[in-house]
């Protein structure tokens, strides 16, 4: 299916800013705040790393049994925020949309690209559960090292990628005296994209 022209425009703008963030020396241009909410409307936020993006959406990886994974399975909608203070006079990119799990092939390919230590850590961690001591985690890590010694580490079945499919992409450009510039791209319920300026 063809990508709508305005979505192409928004993604092209993101790519320009993403490149500028690298050249501007941002410590990690892939760092983005991920906001989720439980079914009882309690929000939570944390920083995750962007691992892929295209017209389908913005992808990060996690354990489905951790808090964010549980919340996104019960309430599959999320917001992302990139903040690049070194770009121009400061830039923010806000993205909102529904969330889907990536294909097993995508998740397997990304997991295989990770350092072995990170792969083992994915098996050792019971994300968001209570940890009695650091030694408990180190014991689980040693167990994983022993279990997979001499062979490739497979992807844990509950460790995968999540894709935020954008319904909103907003660009915020900082300016003196808080006279900021905001431009939003939004998809309506019919699937049509629109662009509008917003007051700062």
Tab-separated table of C-alpha atoms in Angstrom:
chain	number	residue	atom	x	y	z
A	1	UNK	CA	0.000	0.000	0.000
A	2	UNK	CA	1.300	3.458	-0.891
A	3	UNK	CA	2.420	5.698	1.963
A	4	UNK	CA	0.241	8.850	2.165
A	5	UNK	CA	2.077	11.979	1.003
A	6	UNK	CA	1.746	13.839	4.313
A	7	UNK	CA	2.999	10.830	6.271
A	8	UNK	CA	5.975	10.669	3.893
A	9	UNK	CA	6.577	14.364	4.562
A	10	UNK	CA	6.454	13.863	8.327
A	11	UNK	CA	8.810	10.885	8.186
A	12	UNK	CA	11.212	12.799	5.937
A	13	UNK	CA	11.232	15.657	8.460
A	14	UNK	CA	11.932	13.165	11.243
A	15	UNK	CA	14.840	11.696	9.269
A	16	UNK	CA	16.368	15.150	8.723
A	17	UNK	CA	16.159	15.937	12.440
A	18	UNK	CA	17.407	12.451	13.361
A	19	UNK	CA	20.509	13.046	11.229
A	20	UNK	CA	20.969	16.525	12.707
A	21	UNK	CA	20.843	15.014	16.193
A	22	UNK	CA	23.787	12.800	15.324
A	23	UNK	CA	25.818	15.658	13.856
A	24	UNK	CA	24.935	17.917	16.807
A	25	UNK	CA	26.468	15.424	19.221
A	26	UNK	CA	23.345	14.312	21.051
A	27	UNK	CA	24.464	11.646	23.573
A	28	UNK	CA	21.940	9.141	22.182
A	29	UNK	CA	19.593	10.300	19.470
A	30	UNK	CA	17.674	7.000	19.676
A	31	UNK	CA	16.598	7.616	23.292
A	32	UNK	CA	12.877	8.294	23.525
A	33	UNK	CA	10.430	8.548	26.384
A	34	UNK	CA	7.700	5.925	26.111
A	35	UNK	CA	4.429	6.695	27.892
A	36	UNK	CA	1.869	3.971	28.520
A	37	UNK	CA	-1.242	3.650	30.658
A	38	UNK	CA	-2.936	0.819	32.498
A	39	UNK	CA	-6.593	-0.057	32.057
A	40	UNK	CA	-7.405	2.016	35.147
A	41	UNK	CA	-5.787	5.056	33.455
A	42	UNK	CA	-2.614	5.160	35.561
A	43	UNK	CA	0.197	6.482	33.351
A	44	UNK	CA	3.844	5.477	33.450
A	45	UNK	CA	6.868	6.571	31.461
A	46	UNK	CA	10.407	5.413	30.860
A	47	UNK	CA	13.201	5.888	28.317
A	48	UNK	CA	13.636	3.199	25.665
A	49	UNK	CA	15.733	3.088	22.496
A	50	UNK	CA	14.479	3.359	18.929
A	51	UNK	CA	15.684	0.331	16.973
A	52	UNK	CA	13.899	0.789	13.640
A	53	UNK	CA	11.498	3.178	11.968
A	54	UNK	CA	9.712	3.373	8.642
A	55	UNK	CA	6.235	4.113	7.325
A	56	UNK	CA	4.834	1.290	9.464
A	57	UNK	CA	5.985	2.878	12.713
A	58	UNK	CA	8.655	3.210	15.395
A	59	UNK	CA	10.070	0.037	16.980
A	60	UNK	CA	11.593	-0.743	20.375
A	61	UNK	CA	12.235	-4.072	22.128
A	62	UNK	CA	11.269	-5.304	25.570
A	63	UNK	CA	9.953	-8.146	27.723
A	64	UNK	CA	6.204	-8.550	27.319
A	65	UNK	CA	5.938	-9.511	30.996
A	66	UNK	CA	7.464	-6.253	32.288
A	67	UNK	CA	5.225	-3.348	33.251
A	68	UNK	CA	5.299	-1.621	29.879
A	69	UNK	CA	4.737	-4.906	28.093
A	70	UNK	CA	1.749	-5.752	30.273
A	71	UNK	CA	0.247	-2.292	29.883
A	72	UNK	CA	0.668	-2.301	26.117
A	73	UNK	CA	-0.972	-5.697	25.823
A	74	UNK	CA	-4.000	-4.570	27.834
A	75	UNK	CA	-4.093	-1.022	26.431
A	76	UNK	CA	-2.245	-1.042	23.080
A	77	UNK	CA	-1.742	2.692	22.676
A	78	UNK	CA	1.370	4.718	23.453
A	79	UNK	CA	3.090	8.066	23.122
A	80	UNK	CA	6.759	8.642	22.304
A	81	UNK	CA	8.852	11.747	22.881
A	82	UNK	CA	12.260	12.541	21.433
A	83	UNK	CA	14.053	15.561	22.914
A	84	UNK	CA	17.187	16.822	21.189
A	85	UNK	CA	18.303	20.016	22.985
A	86	UNK	CA	21.446	20.371	20.843
A	87	UNK	CA	19.538	20.490	17.553
A	88	UNK	CA	18.829	24.053	16.367
A	89	UNK	CA	17.312	25.823	19.396
A	90	UNK	CA	16.025	22.557	20.802
A	91	UNK	CA	13.686	20.116	19.100
A	92	UNK	CA	11.014	17.771	20.373
A	93	UNK	CA	9.194	15.140	18.339
A	94	UNK	CA	5.964	13.712	19.739
A	95	UNK	CA	4.414	10.544	18.317
A	96	UNK	CA	1.124	8.929	19.321
A	97	UNK	CA	-0.473	5.770	18.022
A	98	UNK	CA	-1.645	2.213	18.402
A	99	UNK	CA	0.887	-0.490	19.201
A	100	UNK	CA	1.456	-3.872	17.579
A	101	UNK	CA	3.936	-6.683	18.157
A	102	UNK	CA	6.517	-7.086	15.388
A	103	UNK	CA	6.808	-10.354	13.477
A	104	UNK	CA	8.847	-13.216	14.919
A	105	UNK	CA	11.235	-12.859	11.973
A	106	UNK	CA	11.890	-9.196	12.801
A	107	UNK	CA	12.371	-9.924	16.489
A	108	UNK	CA	14.655	-12.899	15.803
A	109	UNK	CA	16.818	-10.874	13.418
A	110	UNK	CA	17.249	-8.019	15.873
A	111	UNK	CA	17.919	-10.352	18.819
A	112	UNK	CA	20.595	-12.149	16.803
A	113	UNK	CA	22.347	-8.800	16.206
A	114	UNK	CA	22.693	-8.043	19.929
A	115	UNK	CA	25.911	-8.684	21.887
A	116	UNK	CA	25.935	-12.105	23.528
A	117	UNK	CA	25.956	-10.527	26.988
A	118	UNK	CA	22.751	-8.669	26.191
A	119	UNK	CA	21.184	-11.854	24.842
A	120	UNK	CA	22.010	-13.703	28.056
A	121	UNK	CA	20.699	-10.796	30.106
A	122	UNK	CA	17.334	-11.111	28.376
A	123	UNK	CA	17.077	-14.680	29.684
A	124	UNK	CA	18.323	-13.791	33.167
A	125	UNK	CA	15.991	-10.853	33.753
A	126	UNK	CA	12.414	-11.231	35.005
A	127	UNK	CA	11.716	-7.619	34.098
A	128	UNK	CA	9.868	-5.514	36.686
A	129	UNK	CA	9.602	-8.378	39.204
A	130	UNK	CA	11.066	-7.975	42.695
A	131	UNK	CA	14.807	-8.708	42.883
A	132	UNK	CA	15.908	-9.885	46.331
A	133	UNK	CA	19.585	-9.092	45.752
A	134	UNK	CA	22.088	-8.403	43.005
A	135	UNK	CA	23.489	-11.862	43.678
A	136	UNK	CA	20.145	-13.383	42.680
A	137	UNK	CA	20.396	-11.735	39.266
A	138	UNK	CA	24.035	-12.747	38.865
A	139	UNK	CA	23.071	-16.348	39.698
A	140	UNK	CA	20.397	-16.316	36.994
A	141	UNK	CA	22.903	-14.833	34.531
A	142	UNK	CA	25.436	-17.555	35.344
A	143	UNK	CA	22.728	-20.172	34.816
A	144	UNK	CA	21.939	-18.717	31.379
A	145	UNK	CA	25.642	-18.680	30.478
A	146	UNK	CA	25.904	-22.349	31.420
A	147	UNK	CA	22.706	-23.346	29.611
A	148	UNK	CA	23.742	-21.770	26.305
A	149	UNK	CA	27.482	-22.433	26.490
A	150	UNK	CA	28.913	-23.277	23.091
A	151	UNK	CA	25.790	-22.443	21.100
A	152	UNK	CA	23.778	-19.506	19.845
A	153	UNK	CA	21.433	-17.859	22.320
A	154	UNK	CA	17.822	-18.052	21.095
A	155	UNK	CA	15.357	-15.238	21.616
A	156	UNK	CA	13.241	-15.670	24.760
A	157	UNK	CA	9.625	-16.271	23.709
A	158	UNK	CA	8.322	-13.301	25.726
A	159	UNK	CA	11.035	-10.887	24.535
A	160	UNK	CA	10.063	-9.081	21.356
A	161	UNK	CA	9.605	-5.810	19.518
A	162	UNK	CA	6.715	-3.392	19.706
A	163	UNK	CA	5.831	-0.970	16.942
A	164	UNK	CA	4.063	2.338	17.572
A	165	UNK	CA	1.994	3.034	14.443
A	166	UNK	CA	1.702	6.824	14.241
A	167	UNK	CA	-1.622	8.612	14.255
A	168	UNK	CA	0.050	11.858	15.368
A	169	UNK	CA	3.551	13.181	14.658
A	170	UNK	CA	4.261	16.632	16.059
A	171	UNK	CA	7.436	18.678	15.625
A	172	UNK	CA	8.301	21.322	18.223
A	173	UNK	CA	11.064	23.816	17.456
A	174	UNK	CA	12.384	25.974	20.277
A	175	UNK	CA	12.615	29.750	19.899
A	176	UNK	CA	13.517	32.754	22.045
A	177	UNK	CA	10.906	34.174	24.411
A	178	UNK	CA	9.028	30.852	24.226
A	179	UNK	CA	7.751	31.777	20.756
A	180	UNK	CA	8.117	28.169	19.713
A	181	UNK	CA	7.019	26.656	16.414
A	182	UNK	CA	4.784	23.591	16.403
A	183	UNK	CA	3.641	21.597	13.401
A	184	UNK	CA	1.404	18.538	13.718
A	185	UNK	CA	0.587	15.758	11.282
A	186	UNK	CA	-2.550	13.865	12.286
A	187	UNK	CA	-4.527	10.958	10.870
A	188	UNK	CA	-8.312	11.143	11.163
A	189	UNK	CA	-10.695	8.236	11.747
A	190	UNK	CA	-11.079	7.782	7.987
A	191	UNK	CA	-7.324	7.284	7.664
A	192	UNK	CA	-6.637	10.622	5.957
A	193	UNK	CA	-3.610	12.652	7.054
A	194	UNK	CA	-3.762	16.393	7.785
A	195	UNK	CA	-1.140	18.993	8.671
A	196	UNK	CA	-1.705	22.018	10.888
A	197	UNK	CA	0.217	24.595	12.868
A	198	UNK	CA	-0.322	24.868	16.628
A	199	UNK	CA	0.018	27.804	18.980
A	200	UNK	CA	3.069	27.417	21.239
